[in-house]
Amino acid sequence: MSKTVISMRGIIKRYYIGKPNELQILNGIDLDVTEGEFLAIVGQSGSGKSTLMNMIGALDRPTEGTYYLNGVDISTLDDTELSRIRNKEIGFVFQTFNLISRTDALKNVEMPMMYAGIPRKERIKRAEELLKIVEMEDRADHQPNELSGGQKQRVAIARAMANKPSILLADEPTGALDSKTGRMIMDLFHKLHKEEGTTIVLITHSPELASECDRIVTISDGSIINDTGVRVNAVD
Amino acid sequence: MQLIENIRLAFTSLLANKMRALLTMLGIIIGISAVIMITTIGTSIQKTLSNTFNSIGSFNIFDVILDWEDTASEDDMISREMLDELITKYPEYFSIEMSTDCGQATVRTPKGETVTVAVSGALDIKPALDHLRGRTIQYKDNVNKKNAIYVSDLFISQYFEPGVDPIGQTVNLTFVDNGLSGDFVIVGYDKLPQIYEKQYPPGMKKMEKTSPVCIPCDTYNEMVHQEPEPTYYAQIRYNTDYDIDMQQKLLKEFFEDKYKEKPGFSFLIINEQQYLGMMDTIINVVTIAISVIAAISLIVGGVGVMNIMLVSITERTKEIGIRKALGAQNSAIRMQFVIEAIMICLIGGIIGILMGIVGGLAIGWLAKMLVTEFYSEYAELISITIQPSIPAILVSVFFSILTGVFFGYYPANKAAKMNPIDALRYD
């Protein structure tokens, strides 16, 4: 039996607590993700999927409920410990790439390793390997403004993989790309999933992209309304 | 851990906004350079004063001045016996700086030429600083009435062929005033002081120049059958290896004891170095006061740094969010921006130090030129020494860093405490 990476029980997130405009975004989410899954979370904008992503990515703590990430209860950690979790366990891929400007591709990929305290030489070696995996090794010394959208996203994926995270958390990774480049990025995710066995959580509003994944979780108004479970013969 | 990374990062960030960084540094540059310039001028004045005093040679000397109310006869003056007693009593502390005029004398050189020398009778000559060969006239030469003579390199070149060792050679002096003559053995010689060199008219032939020589004054007194003249003024050199105040007290007690039978007589004992010390203190106080005023501009500069850091952090909110998402801890973000502020201040401080040194040197050179131009007769006496103040430089570097930490901490902390979700969403 595979290891459980994410285990969420009764996750509730409220904003403006105690104020007249108190807002409940997540209404008790239960979610389990096992190692090696390629999971899609789909939902309309405003459904709470971004909030759920922040929760999974340890950027935020739930108001109620428990979230075990690799057996560690995230909901009780302080800022410093959350930083460490984000650094080691989570690899973020954003819709807008979020590379650091005026910093070349290699340095961008190095960055999570720098915060992990990995020595410089080792970092550079690993960053070069990662750029090779995403076929960006010849652009290592290019700054983000010298790269196309697809190239930026590939660097961002390499960066997300830097510390061998438990989860690759991708938030609309193809949203800012044309369909052809978007396809390449999706292919890259499939490659990482198959070849590296990476657990990927893809957040999207596109049913087409979701249908490529092993499992689709649909979220609406802060609740999971449909979970396909792991489908063996997902479209590739 | 990430210090080097942060320094590199700070450089990248500063280089990305060169003009802004430079303008931000301007306040720091002006503050530090003003402080350095003022302290450079201050220490240079001090150095110049002490070097000038040193070169004139009135150092480590007590001026003992006898003062009286009504009238005083020769018997009431400070006698040689008194001075002899003093240095016999305290040989480890005191020696007598005294010279009497013995008039001019002529010397016939081995080649048959005649040169004139100005003879002074000395009791004990302080060895000169660097060019001394042999020894000076000493107290024991007086006690033993030695026929010793101490000359200048000018005399050596007038009298001897080059390459001859003059020490131990005998020269014959004929005194112009009384026609007496005697043989004197050269015990040592020194470089002719600049002050004499200045007196010779330009183009004067070497053999025509009158150079100063010293013989023991008691030897001369014996030659002319004359007793040492009493004086109301004596210069007593003290020993710098011992406490000066203690020696001054001993001296005062000694002379007061000598005159305890003579009411109406009093002593003034002046240490010229004390004046210099006082002057030093005044210059120090003035330098520090002006420096403090100049340093106020550092605060203004620091506020500028803080302002720019706040702008920079707002601009880079997204970057901070990304870094946090990648696992940067609050402390890492805080460190990044504090170091950036320190770098601004430190680079500004270093530029300021360099500009201050250059400014101080320029003012020093200007002063030197003015002295040479308008007081050329004293120019050789005043040895202008331009020296930047090392402590001021070290303190400036330290304060630059401190300014960076102080004014960088608040913005850096603000960055560190940003909520990563909000920061990521920021556009």
XYZ file of C-alpha atoms in Angstrom:
663
model
C 0.000 0.000 0.000
C 1.269 3.434 -0.920
C 2.135 6.059 1.630
C -0.413 8.769 2.392
C 1.053 12.175 1.647
C -1.892 14.429 2.380
C -4.515 13.688 4.957
C -7.097 16.434 5.558
C -9.981 16.134 7.989
C -12.746 18.684 8.376
C -10.761 21.618 7.060
C -12.613 24.886 7.572
C -11.272 28.296 6.641
C -12.938 31.484 7.741
C -11.861 35.059 7.126
C -12.692 38.228 9.109
C -13.459 36.098 12.128
C -15.787 37.790 14.607
C -16.547 40.643 12.249
C -19.889 41.337 10.568
C -18.432 40.321 7.200
C -17.156 36.956 8.428
C -16.653 34.672 5.496
C -16.358 30.909 5.402
C -14.470 29.708 2.335
C -13.944 26.015 3.065
C -16.720 24.041 4.675
C -15.006 20.986 6.067
C -12.814 19.400 3.439
C -11.761 15.756 3.788
C -9.037 14.779 1.359
C -6.455 12.013 1.185
C -3.713 11.877 -1.391
C -1.325 8.959 -1.653
C 2.188 9.029 -2.950
C 2.566 9.093 -6.737
C -0.901 10.379 -7.488
C -1.557 12.890 -10.244
C -4.543 14.701 -8.837
C -6.568 17.505 -10.343
C -8.607 19.860 -8.220
C -11.191 21.567 -10.386
C -13.710 24.236 -9.602
C -15.081 27.546 -10.756
C -13.391 30.720 -9.600
C -14.599 31.551 -6.119
C -15.192 27.874 -5.346
C -12.434 27.884 -2.729
C -9.862 25.951 -4.720
C -7.206 28.683 -4.314
C -7.763 28.721 -0.574
C -7.472 24.934 -0.555
C -4.261 25.220 -2.532
C -2.813 27.709 -0.001
C -3.758 25.235 2.681
C -2.128 22.267 0.915
C 0.924 24.418 0.179
C 1.368 25.339 3.844
C 1.028 29.015 3.005
C -1.911 29.225 5.377
C -3.315 27.423 8.362
C -6.878 26.156 8.558
C -9.276 27.768 11.029
C -10.533 24.336 12.011
C -9.647 20.785 11.151
C -6.412 18.870 10.853
C -4.005 18.583 7.979
C -1.333 15.932 8.116
C 1.413 16.282 5.537
C 3.624 13.203 5.616
C 2.404 12.582 9.132
C 3.086 16.110 10.418
C 0.150 18.193 11.633
C 0.520 21.417 9.670
C -2.319 23.213 11.440
C -0.276 23.575 14.625
C 3.028 24.811 13.187
C 4.444 28.309 13.537
C 5.689 30.520 10.676
C 9.258 29.270 10.770
C 8.189 25.628 10.715
C 5.739 26.335 7.901
C 8.605 27.922 5.942
C 10.595 24.763 6.408
C 7.664 22.611 5.239
C 7.190 24.771 2.134
C 10.893 24.570 1.453
C 11.243 20.817 1.805
C 7.849 19.286 1.077
C 6.138 21.558 -1.430
C 7.108 22.592 -4.940
C 5.020 25.466 -6.209
C 4.265 26.076 -9.871
C 2.285 29.269 -10.435
C 0.121 30.493 -13.265
C 2.306 33.600 -13.643
C 5.573 31.624 -13.283
C 6.790 33.879 -10.433
C 10.445 33.681 -11.287
C 12.524 36.280 -9.495
C 13.422 39.014 -11.919
C 17.015 40.076 -12.596
C 18.093 36.641 -11.438
C 19.112 34.074 -14.023
C 17.406 30.717 -14.496
C 20.100 28.790 -12.653
C 19.924 31.080 -9.612
C 16.148 30.819 -9.600
C 16.394 27.052 -9.486
C 19.065 27.283 -6.793
C 16.927 29.450 -4.556
C 14.919 26.801 -2.642
C 18.174 24.911 -2.074
C 19.793 28.082 -0.789
C 17.045 28.431 1.786
C 17.531 24.764 2.645
C 21.171 25.546 3.425
C 22.660 23.338 0.732
C 26.252 24.279 -0.116
C 26.741 26.359 -3.257
C 28.611 23.801 -5.341
C 26.102 21.075 -4.673
C 23.277 23.491 -5.410
C 24.662 24.494 -8.777
C 25.183 20.861 -9.743
C 21.632 19.911 -8.853
C 20.202 23.041 -10.503
C 22.007 22.155 -13.732
C 20.603 18.624 -13.592
C 17.103 19.961 -13.062
C 17.418 22.381 -15.957
C 18.473 19.432 -18.087
C 15.341 17.496 -17.087
C 13.162 20.400 -18.243
C 15.390 20.892 -21.319
C 16.447 24.367 -20.309
C 20.136 23.727 -19.704
C 21.209 26.014 -22.540
C 19.278 28.918 -21.022
C 20.733 28.616 -17.527
C 22.281 32.075 -17.598
C 19.223 33.785 -19.072
C 17.202 36.165 -16.961
C 13.423 35.704 -16.807
C 12.755 38.667 -19.114
C 14.837 36.908 -21.791
C 12.668 33.781 -21.668
C 9.337 32.972 -23.273
C 6.343 32.029 -21.174
C 6.806 28.311 -21.743
C 10.501 28.541 -20.953
C 9.778 30.458 -17.762
C 7.300 27.816 -16.685
C 9.826 25.055 -17.327
C 12.376 26.889 -15.163
C 9.675 27.301 -12.521
C 8.998 23.543 -12.609
C 12.715 22.837 -12.249
C 12.754 25.199 -9.288
C 9.722 23.468 -7.762
C 11.543 20.129 -8.010
C 14.750 21.450 -6.422
C 14.388 20.033 -2.923
C 12.650 16.807 -4.083
C 9.313 17.859 -2.589
C 6.577 15.424 -1.542
C 4.058 17.330 -3.629
C 4.339 19.350 -6.788
C 1.581 21.914 -6.380
C 0.645 23.524 -9.679
C -1.856 26.378 -9.746
C -3.237 26.835 -13.277
C 0.238 26.176 -14.713
C -0.937 26.558 -18.296
C -3.296 29.440 -17.670
C -0.958 32.089 -19.031
C 0.288 30.056 -21.966
C -1.001 29.405 -25.456
C -2.419 25.928 -26.052
C 0.709 24.585 -27.756
C 3.061 25.652 -24.966
C 0.488 24.607 -22.413
C 0.552 21.155 -23.959
C 4.323 20.990 -23.582
C 4.056 21.921 -19.923
C 1.400 19.248 -19.351
C 3.635 16.734 -21.103
C 6.411 17.712 -18.764
C 4.140 17.063 -15.770
C 3.281 13.643 -17.153
C 6.969 12.927 -17.668
C 7.818 13.908 -14.093
C 4.894 11.867 -12.815
C 5.914 8.772 -14.724
C 9.679 8.950 -14.617
C 10.267 10.512 -11.225
C 7.116 9.257 -9.525
C 6.306 12.769 -8.348
C 3.042 13.386 -6.563
C 1.346 16.202 -8.457
C -1.626 18.280 -7.396
C -2.919 20.307 -10.307
C -5.376 23.090 -9.641
C -7.345 24.124 -12.689
C -10.708 25.256 -13.882
C -10.266 23.401 -17.165
C -12.089 20.012 -17.338
C -9.915 19.042 -20.318
C -6.664 19.316 -18.375
C -8.267 17.615 -15.405
C -9.302 14.692 -17.514
C -5.650 13.864 -18.168
C -5.080 13.243 -14.486
C -5.422 9.997 -12.494
C -8.014 11.490 -10.218
C -10.280 14.506 -10.304
C -11.616 16.254 -7.225
C -14.318 18.801 -7.959
C -14.859 21.574 -5.503
C -17.763 23.969 -5.343
C -18.744 26.531 -2.707
C -16.044 25.289 -0.382
C -17.003 21.613 -0.441
C -15.870 18.607 -2.424
C -18.803 17.650 -4.601
C -17.168 14.908 -6.631
C -14.093 12.691 -6.297
C -13.368 10.193 -9.046
C -10.805 8.304 -7.040
C -7.730 6.991 -8.799
C -8.684 5.897 -12.291
C -6.368 3.300 -13.693
C -6.669 4.187 -17.332
C -6.587 7.912 -17.338
C -6.053 9.578 -20.673
C -2.421 10.304 -21.235
C 24.941 30.937 6.600
C 23.611 32.966 3.714
C 25.738 36.031 4.357
C 27.652 35.848 1.096
C 24.429 35.093 -0.795
C 22.802 38.101 0.805
C 25.730 40.377 0.008
C 25.629 39.186 -3.603
C 21.886 39.701 -3.662
C 22.243 43.198 -2.209
C 24.765 44.100 -4.904
C 22.471 42.833 -7.623
C 19.628 44.852 -6.224
C 21.750 48.004 -5.857
C 23.146 47.653 -9.364
C 19.627 47.342 -10.717
C 18.894 50.834 -9.410
C 22.273 52.534 -9.653
C 21.026 56.113 -9.654
C 18.676 55.526 -6.785
C 21.351 53.737 -4.770
C 23.815 56.558 -5.372
C 21.357 59.257 -4.351
C 20.470 57.270 -1.260
C 24.130 56.971 -0.394
C 24.670 60.700 -0.871
C 23.538 61.577 2.644
C 25.883 58.982 4.120
C 28.714 60.060 1.817
C 28.392 63.709 2.811
C 28.133 62.917 6.520
C 31.100 60.568 6.620
C 33.304 62.646 4.338
C 32.668 65.748 6.446
C 33.618 63.886 9.611
C 36.745 62.419 8.029
C 37.790 65.740 6.514
C 37.425 67.561 9.822
C 39.254 64.895 11.798
C 41.996 64.762 9.158
C 42.477 68.499 9.498
C 42.382 68.212 13.290
C 44.986 65.455 13.525
C 47.103 67.167 10.886
C 47.181 70.378 12.927
C 48.160 68.389 16.007
C 50.868 66.482 14.164
C 52.169 69.662 12.559
C 52.345 71.417 15.904
C 54.137 68.626 17.684
C 56.535 68.024 14.781
C 57.298 71.719 14.545
C 57.926 71.917 18.263
C 60.070 68.827 18.037
C 62.127 70.204 15.183
C 62.696 73.454 17.048
C 63.754 71.260 19.903
C 62.120 72.951 22.842
C 60.768 69.670 24.009
C 60.967 67.939 27.343
C 62.281 71.070 28.968
C 61.252 72.942 32.097
C 61.808 76.659 31.896
C 62.784 77.742 35.399
C 62.254 81.471 35.753
C 63.281 83.376 38.858
C 60.970 86.187 39.841
C 61.526 88.809 42.507
C 59.617 91.707 44.005
C 62.063 94.571 44.599
C 65.654 94.398 43.569
C 68.024 91.531 43.099
C 71.788 91.407 42.922
C 73.942 88.930 41.030
C 74.242 86.906 44.232
C 70.518 86.310 44.244
C 70.497 84.741 40.791
C 70.579 81.069 39.936
C 74.227 80.108 40.139
C 76.129 77.350 38.392
C 76.707 75.761 41.785
C 72.981 75.431 42.223
C 72.567 73.791 38.856
C 75.540 71.513 39.461
C 74.013 70.523 42.774
C 70.715 69.800 41.058
C 72.149 67.403 38.528
C 74.393 65.791 41.099
C 71.381 65.263 43.327
C 69.087 63.962 40.569
C 71.356 62.602 37.830
C 68.645 60.229 36.610
C 66.118 63.009 35.985
C 67.686 66.295 35.009
C 70.251 67.755 32.695
C 70.967 71.415 32.008
C 70.232 72.904 28.649
C 72.450 75.957 28.589
C 74.640 77.715 26.129
C 76.755 80.857 26.310
C 78.123 82.906 23.453
C 81.888 82.601 23.077
C 82.086 84.827 19.992
C 83.625 83.890 16.683
C 86.806 81.977 16.095
C 88.934 81.301 13.052
C 90.330 77.947 12.001
C 93.113 77.298 9.525
C 92.426 74.257 7.441
C 95.191 71.771 6.468
C 95.107 73.399 3.010
C 95.932 76.760 4.540
C 92.539 78.344 4.083
C 90.741 80.143 6.908
C 87.178 79.451 7.948
C 85.165 81.248 10.585
C 83.004 79.480 13.158
C 80.522 80.821 15.699
C 81.395 79.248 19.039
C 78.957 78.610 21.818
C 79.738 77.150 25.169
C 77.419 74.315 26.103
C 76.825 72.397 29.268
C 74.990 69.389 27.980
C 73.579 69.047 24.493
C 70.650 66.836 23.802
C 71.633 64.385 21.058
C 69.959 65.336 17.813
C 67.449 63.019 16.283
C 68.987 61.301 13.317
C 72.152 62.643 11.793
C 74.440 62.564 14.777
C 77.881 61.059 14.287
C 80.041 60.527 17.378
C 78.603 62.259 20.429
C 77.547 65.670 21.681
C 79.132 67.870 24.344
C 78.227 66.379 27.688
C 78.279 67.484 31.276
C 81.383 65.400 32.024
C 83.285 67.419 29.393
C 82.563 70.478 31.513
C 83.502 68.809 34.752
C 86.808 67.627 33.297
C 87.341 70.861 31.326
C 87.867 68.782 28.186
C 88.960 70.400 24.952
C 86.113 68.811 23.077
C 84.342 70.308 20.110
C 81.086 69.434 18.424
C 80.689 70.685 14.855
C 78.426 70.534 11.810
C 78.738 68.665 8.560
C 79.362 72.014 6.879
C 82.505 72.500 8.948
C 83.609 68.933 8.221
C 83.316 69.595 4.518
C 85.188 72.891 4.862
C 88.051 71.443 6.878
C 88.537 67.870 5.747
C 89.037 66.109 2.461
C 86.134 63.808 1.643
C 86.548 60.348 3.126
C 88.527 61.404 6.188
C 87.006 60.320 9.496
C 86.873 63.607 11.403
C 86.072 62.166 14.818
C 89.124 62.291 17.061
C 90.895 64.814 14.834
C 92.236 67.990 16.389
C 91.445 71.491 15.147
C 92.949 74.753 16.365
C 90.568 77.598 17.213
C 91.666 81.230 17.501
C 89.043 83.316 19.255
C 88.421 86.629 17.544
C 87.379 88.501 20.714
C 90.497 87.888 22.793
C 93.065 86.351 20.453
C 93.307 83.207 22.622
C 93.718 79.929 20.818
C 93.486 76.291 21.711
C 93.360 72.785 20.263
C 90.028 70.999 20.332
C 89.263 67.372 19.569
C 86.202 66.693 17.455
C 83.888 64.391 19.447
C 80.972 64.460 17.023
C 79.108 66.336 14.360
C 75.599 66.749 13.082
C 73.770 67.952 10.027
C 73.665 71.743 9.907
C 70.146 72.800 10.975
C 68.043 74.271 8.219
C 67.602 77.468 10.180
C 71.328 78.252 9.689
C 71.352 77.253 6.077
C 68.618 79.844 5.503
C 70.789 82.668 6.790
C 73.476 82.362 4.152
C 72.880 84.626 1.172
C 72.271 82.700 -2.014
C 75.452 81.991 -3.971
C 77.733 82.328 -0.953
C 80.875 80.264 -1.308
C 81.203 77.292 0.986
C 84.417 78.493 2.609
C 82.838 81.864 3.418
C 80.032 80.381 5.437
C 80.201 80.675 9.205
C 79.010 77.519 10.884
C 78.099 76.977 14.529
C 80.308 74.849 16.782
C 80.033 73.912 20.443
C 82.671 73.535 23.105
C 82.162 72.866 26.825
C 81.386 76.254 28.393
C 83.504 75.553 31.442
C 86.532 74.872 29.229
C 86.064 78.283 27.665
C 85.493 79.935 31.028
C 88.796 78.496 32.217
C 90.562 79.712 29.073
C 89.390 83.262 29.656
C 89.673 82.990 33.486
C 86.036 83.768 34.017
C 83.449 82.437 36.411
C 80.170 81.095 35.048
C 77.613 83.876 35.000
C 74.602 83.566 37.267
C 71.254 83.696 35.555
C 67.604 84.251 36.382
C 66.539 81.737 33.782
C 67.520 78.110 33.340
C 66.367 75.388 31.024
C 66.278 71.997 32.673
C 65.712 68.965 30.503
C 63.745 66.246 32.237
C 63.702 62.513 31.664
C 60.612 61.338 29.795
C 61.024 57.834 31.224
C 59.774 59.143 34.554
C 56.622 60.893 35.638
C 56.785 64.508 34.518
C 54.668 65.966 37.315
C 56.847 64.253 39.882
C 59.974 65.743 38.293
C 58.396 69.175 38.132
C 57.553 68.915 41.831
C 61.109 67.868 42.680
C 62.468 70.791 40.710
C 60.161 73.251 42.409
C 61.038 71.909 45.842
C 64.744 72.069 45.035
C 64.681 75.723 44.031
C 62.264 76.771 46.760
C 64.602 75.171 49.260
C 67.503 77.192 47.823
C 65.590 80.430 48.199
C 63.791 79.779 51.479
C 66.097 82.302 53.180
C 65.293 84.938 50.566
C 61.742 86.256 50.836
C 60.327 87.973 47.813
C 61.809 85.467 45.379
C 59.615 82.994 43.621
C 59.875 80.497 40.797
C 57.879 79.896 37.730
C 58.367 76.454 36.248
C 56.938 76.062 32.779
C 56.755 72.902 30.778
C 56.361 73.850 27.140
C 54.952 70.465 26.381
C 52.061 71.236 28.679
C 51.130 74.113 26.387
C 51.206 71.746 23.481
C 49.083 69.314 25.469
C 46.582 72.049 26.181
C 46.501 73.025 22.538
C 45.990 69.360 21.634
C 43.027 69.181 23.968
C 41.467 72.323 22.511
C 41.914 71.044 18.946
C 40.448 67.694 19.990
C 37.388 69.307 21.535
C 36.822 71.516 18.498
C 37.327 68.578 16.133
C 34.894 66.392 18.026
C 32.317 69.169 18.291
C 32.389 69.867 14.560
C 32.422 66.140 13.806
C 29.299 65.630 15.876
C 27.557 68.381 13.945
C 28.704 66.757 10.709
C 27.539 63.394 11.981
C 24.002 64.736 12.299
C 23.851 64.584 8.522
C 24.369 60.835 8.982
C 20.966 60.673 10.653
C 19.444 62.532 7.713
C 21.236 60.092 5.402
C 19.982 57.186 7.465
C 16.391 58.361 7.184
C 16.922 58.533 3.406
C 18.117 54.943 3.451
C 15.073 53.902 5.456
C 12.755 55.674 3.053
C 14.295 53.993 0.029
C 14.236 50.623 1.738
C 10.514 51.028 2.370
C 9.966 51.896 -1.293
C 12.132 48.998 -2.372
C 10.237 46.559 -0.179
C 6.876 47.703 -1.502
C 8.170 47.322 -5.034
C 9.445 43.877 -4.311
C 6.438 42.592 -2.374
C 5.875 39.938 -5.023
C 9.487 38.812 -4.822
C 9.173 38.536 -1.053
C 6.035 36.438 -1.522
C 7.799 34.140 -3.972
C 10.765 33.739 -1.659
C 8.455 32.869 1.198
C 6.618 30.333 -0.941
C 9.983 28.768 -1.780
C 10.655 28.362 1.914
C 12.470 31.529 2.972
C 12.020 32.000 6.690
C 11.147 35.409 8.072
C 14.641 35.719 9.455
C 16.130 35.107 5.998
C 13.999 37.864 4.457
C 14.843 40.220 7.298
C 18.537 39.451 6.899
C 18.356 40.066 3.159
C 17.004 43.580 3.547
C 19.087 44.532 6.571
C 22.184 43.528 4.629
C 21.006 45.531 1.660
C 20.650 48.591 3.909
C 24.053 47.914 5.441
C 25.590 47.635 1.990
C 24.149 51.004 0.993
C 25.516 52.596 4.139
C 28.857 50.802 4.022
C 29.521 51.618 0.378
C 28.410 55.197 1.064
C 30.655 55.233 4.113
C 33.680 53.992 2.182
C 33.128 56.523 -0.588
C 32.714 59.161 2.128
C 35.956 58.100 3.820
C 37.861 58.285 0.544
C 36.373 61.668 -0.287
C 37.094 62.908 3.229
C 40.723 61.792 3.033
C 41.132 63.372 -0.401
C 39.470 66.576 0.856
C 41.614 66.638 3.995
C 44.794 66.050 1.981
C 43.795 68.756 -0.482
C 43.270 71.263 2.310
C 46.580 70.203 3.853
C 48.440 70.709 0.591
C 46.773 74.050 0.170
C 47.926 75.081 3.655
C 51.437 73.884 2.856
C 51.474 75.883 -0.376
C 50.203 79.000 1.373
C 52.855 78.705 4.083
C 55.589 78.243 1.492
C 54.229 81.154 -0.524
C 53.685 83.738 2.201
C 55.938 82.636 5.048
C 58.786 81.148 3.076
C 61.282 82.089 5.797
C 59.508 79.803 8.249
C 58.498 77.151 5.772
C 61.395 74.910 6.690
C 60.614 75.209 10.364
C 56.973 74.336 10.070
C 56.825 70.718 9.079
C 53.253 70.304 7.909
C 52.167 66.735 8.413
C 48.923 65.641 6.832
C 47.541 62.576 8.471
C 44.034 61.146 8.291
C 42.702 60.099 11.654
C 42.689 56.303 11.755
C 40.308 56.068 14.744
C 37.888 58.391 12.944
C 37.981 56.129 9.885
C 37.321 53.018 11.959
C 34.535 54.738 13.874
C 33.036 55.919 10.558
C 32.976 52.402 9.146
C 31.368 51.183 12.330
C 28.775 53.956 12.285
C 27.981 53.315 8.629
C 27.158 49.716 9.480
C 25.227 50.821 12.542
C 23.202 53.296 10.460
C 22.407 50.497 8.034
C 21.250 48.184 10.792
C 19.289 50.868 12.615
C 17.493 52.354 9.625
C 17.273 49.093 7.706
C 15.760 47.002 10.461
C 12.273 48.480 10.452
C 11.720 48.100 6.687
C 13.355 44.672 6.720
C 11.164 43.523 9.548
C 8.140 44.810 7.697
C 9.162 42.687 4.719
C 9.806 39.668 6.908
C 6.354 39.811 8.461
C 4.469 39.985 5.162
C 1.808 37.373 4.719
C 3.042 35.144 1.878
C -0.427 34.786 0.315
C -0.993 38.545 0.153
C 2.550 39.137 -1.026
C 2.197 36.567 -3.818
C -1.040 38.160 -4.970
C 0.520 41.662 -5.014
C 0.972 43.270 -8.412
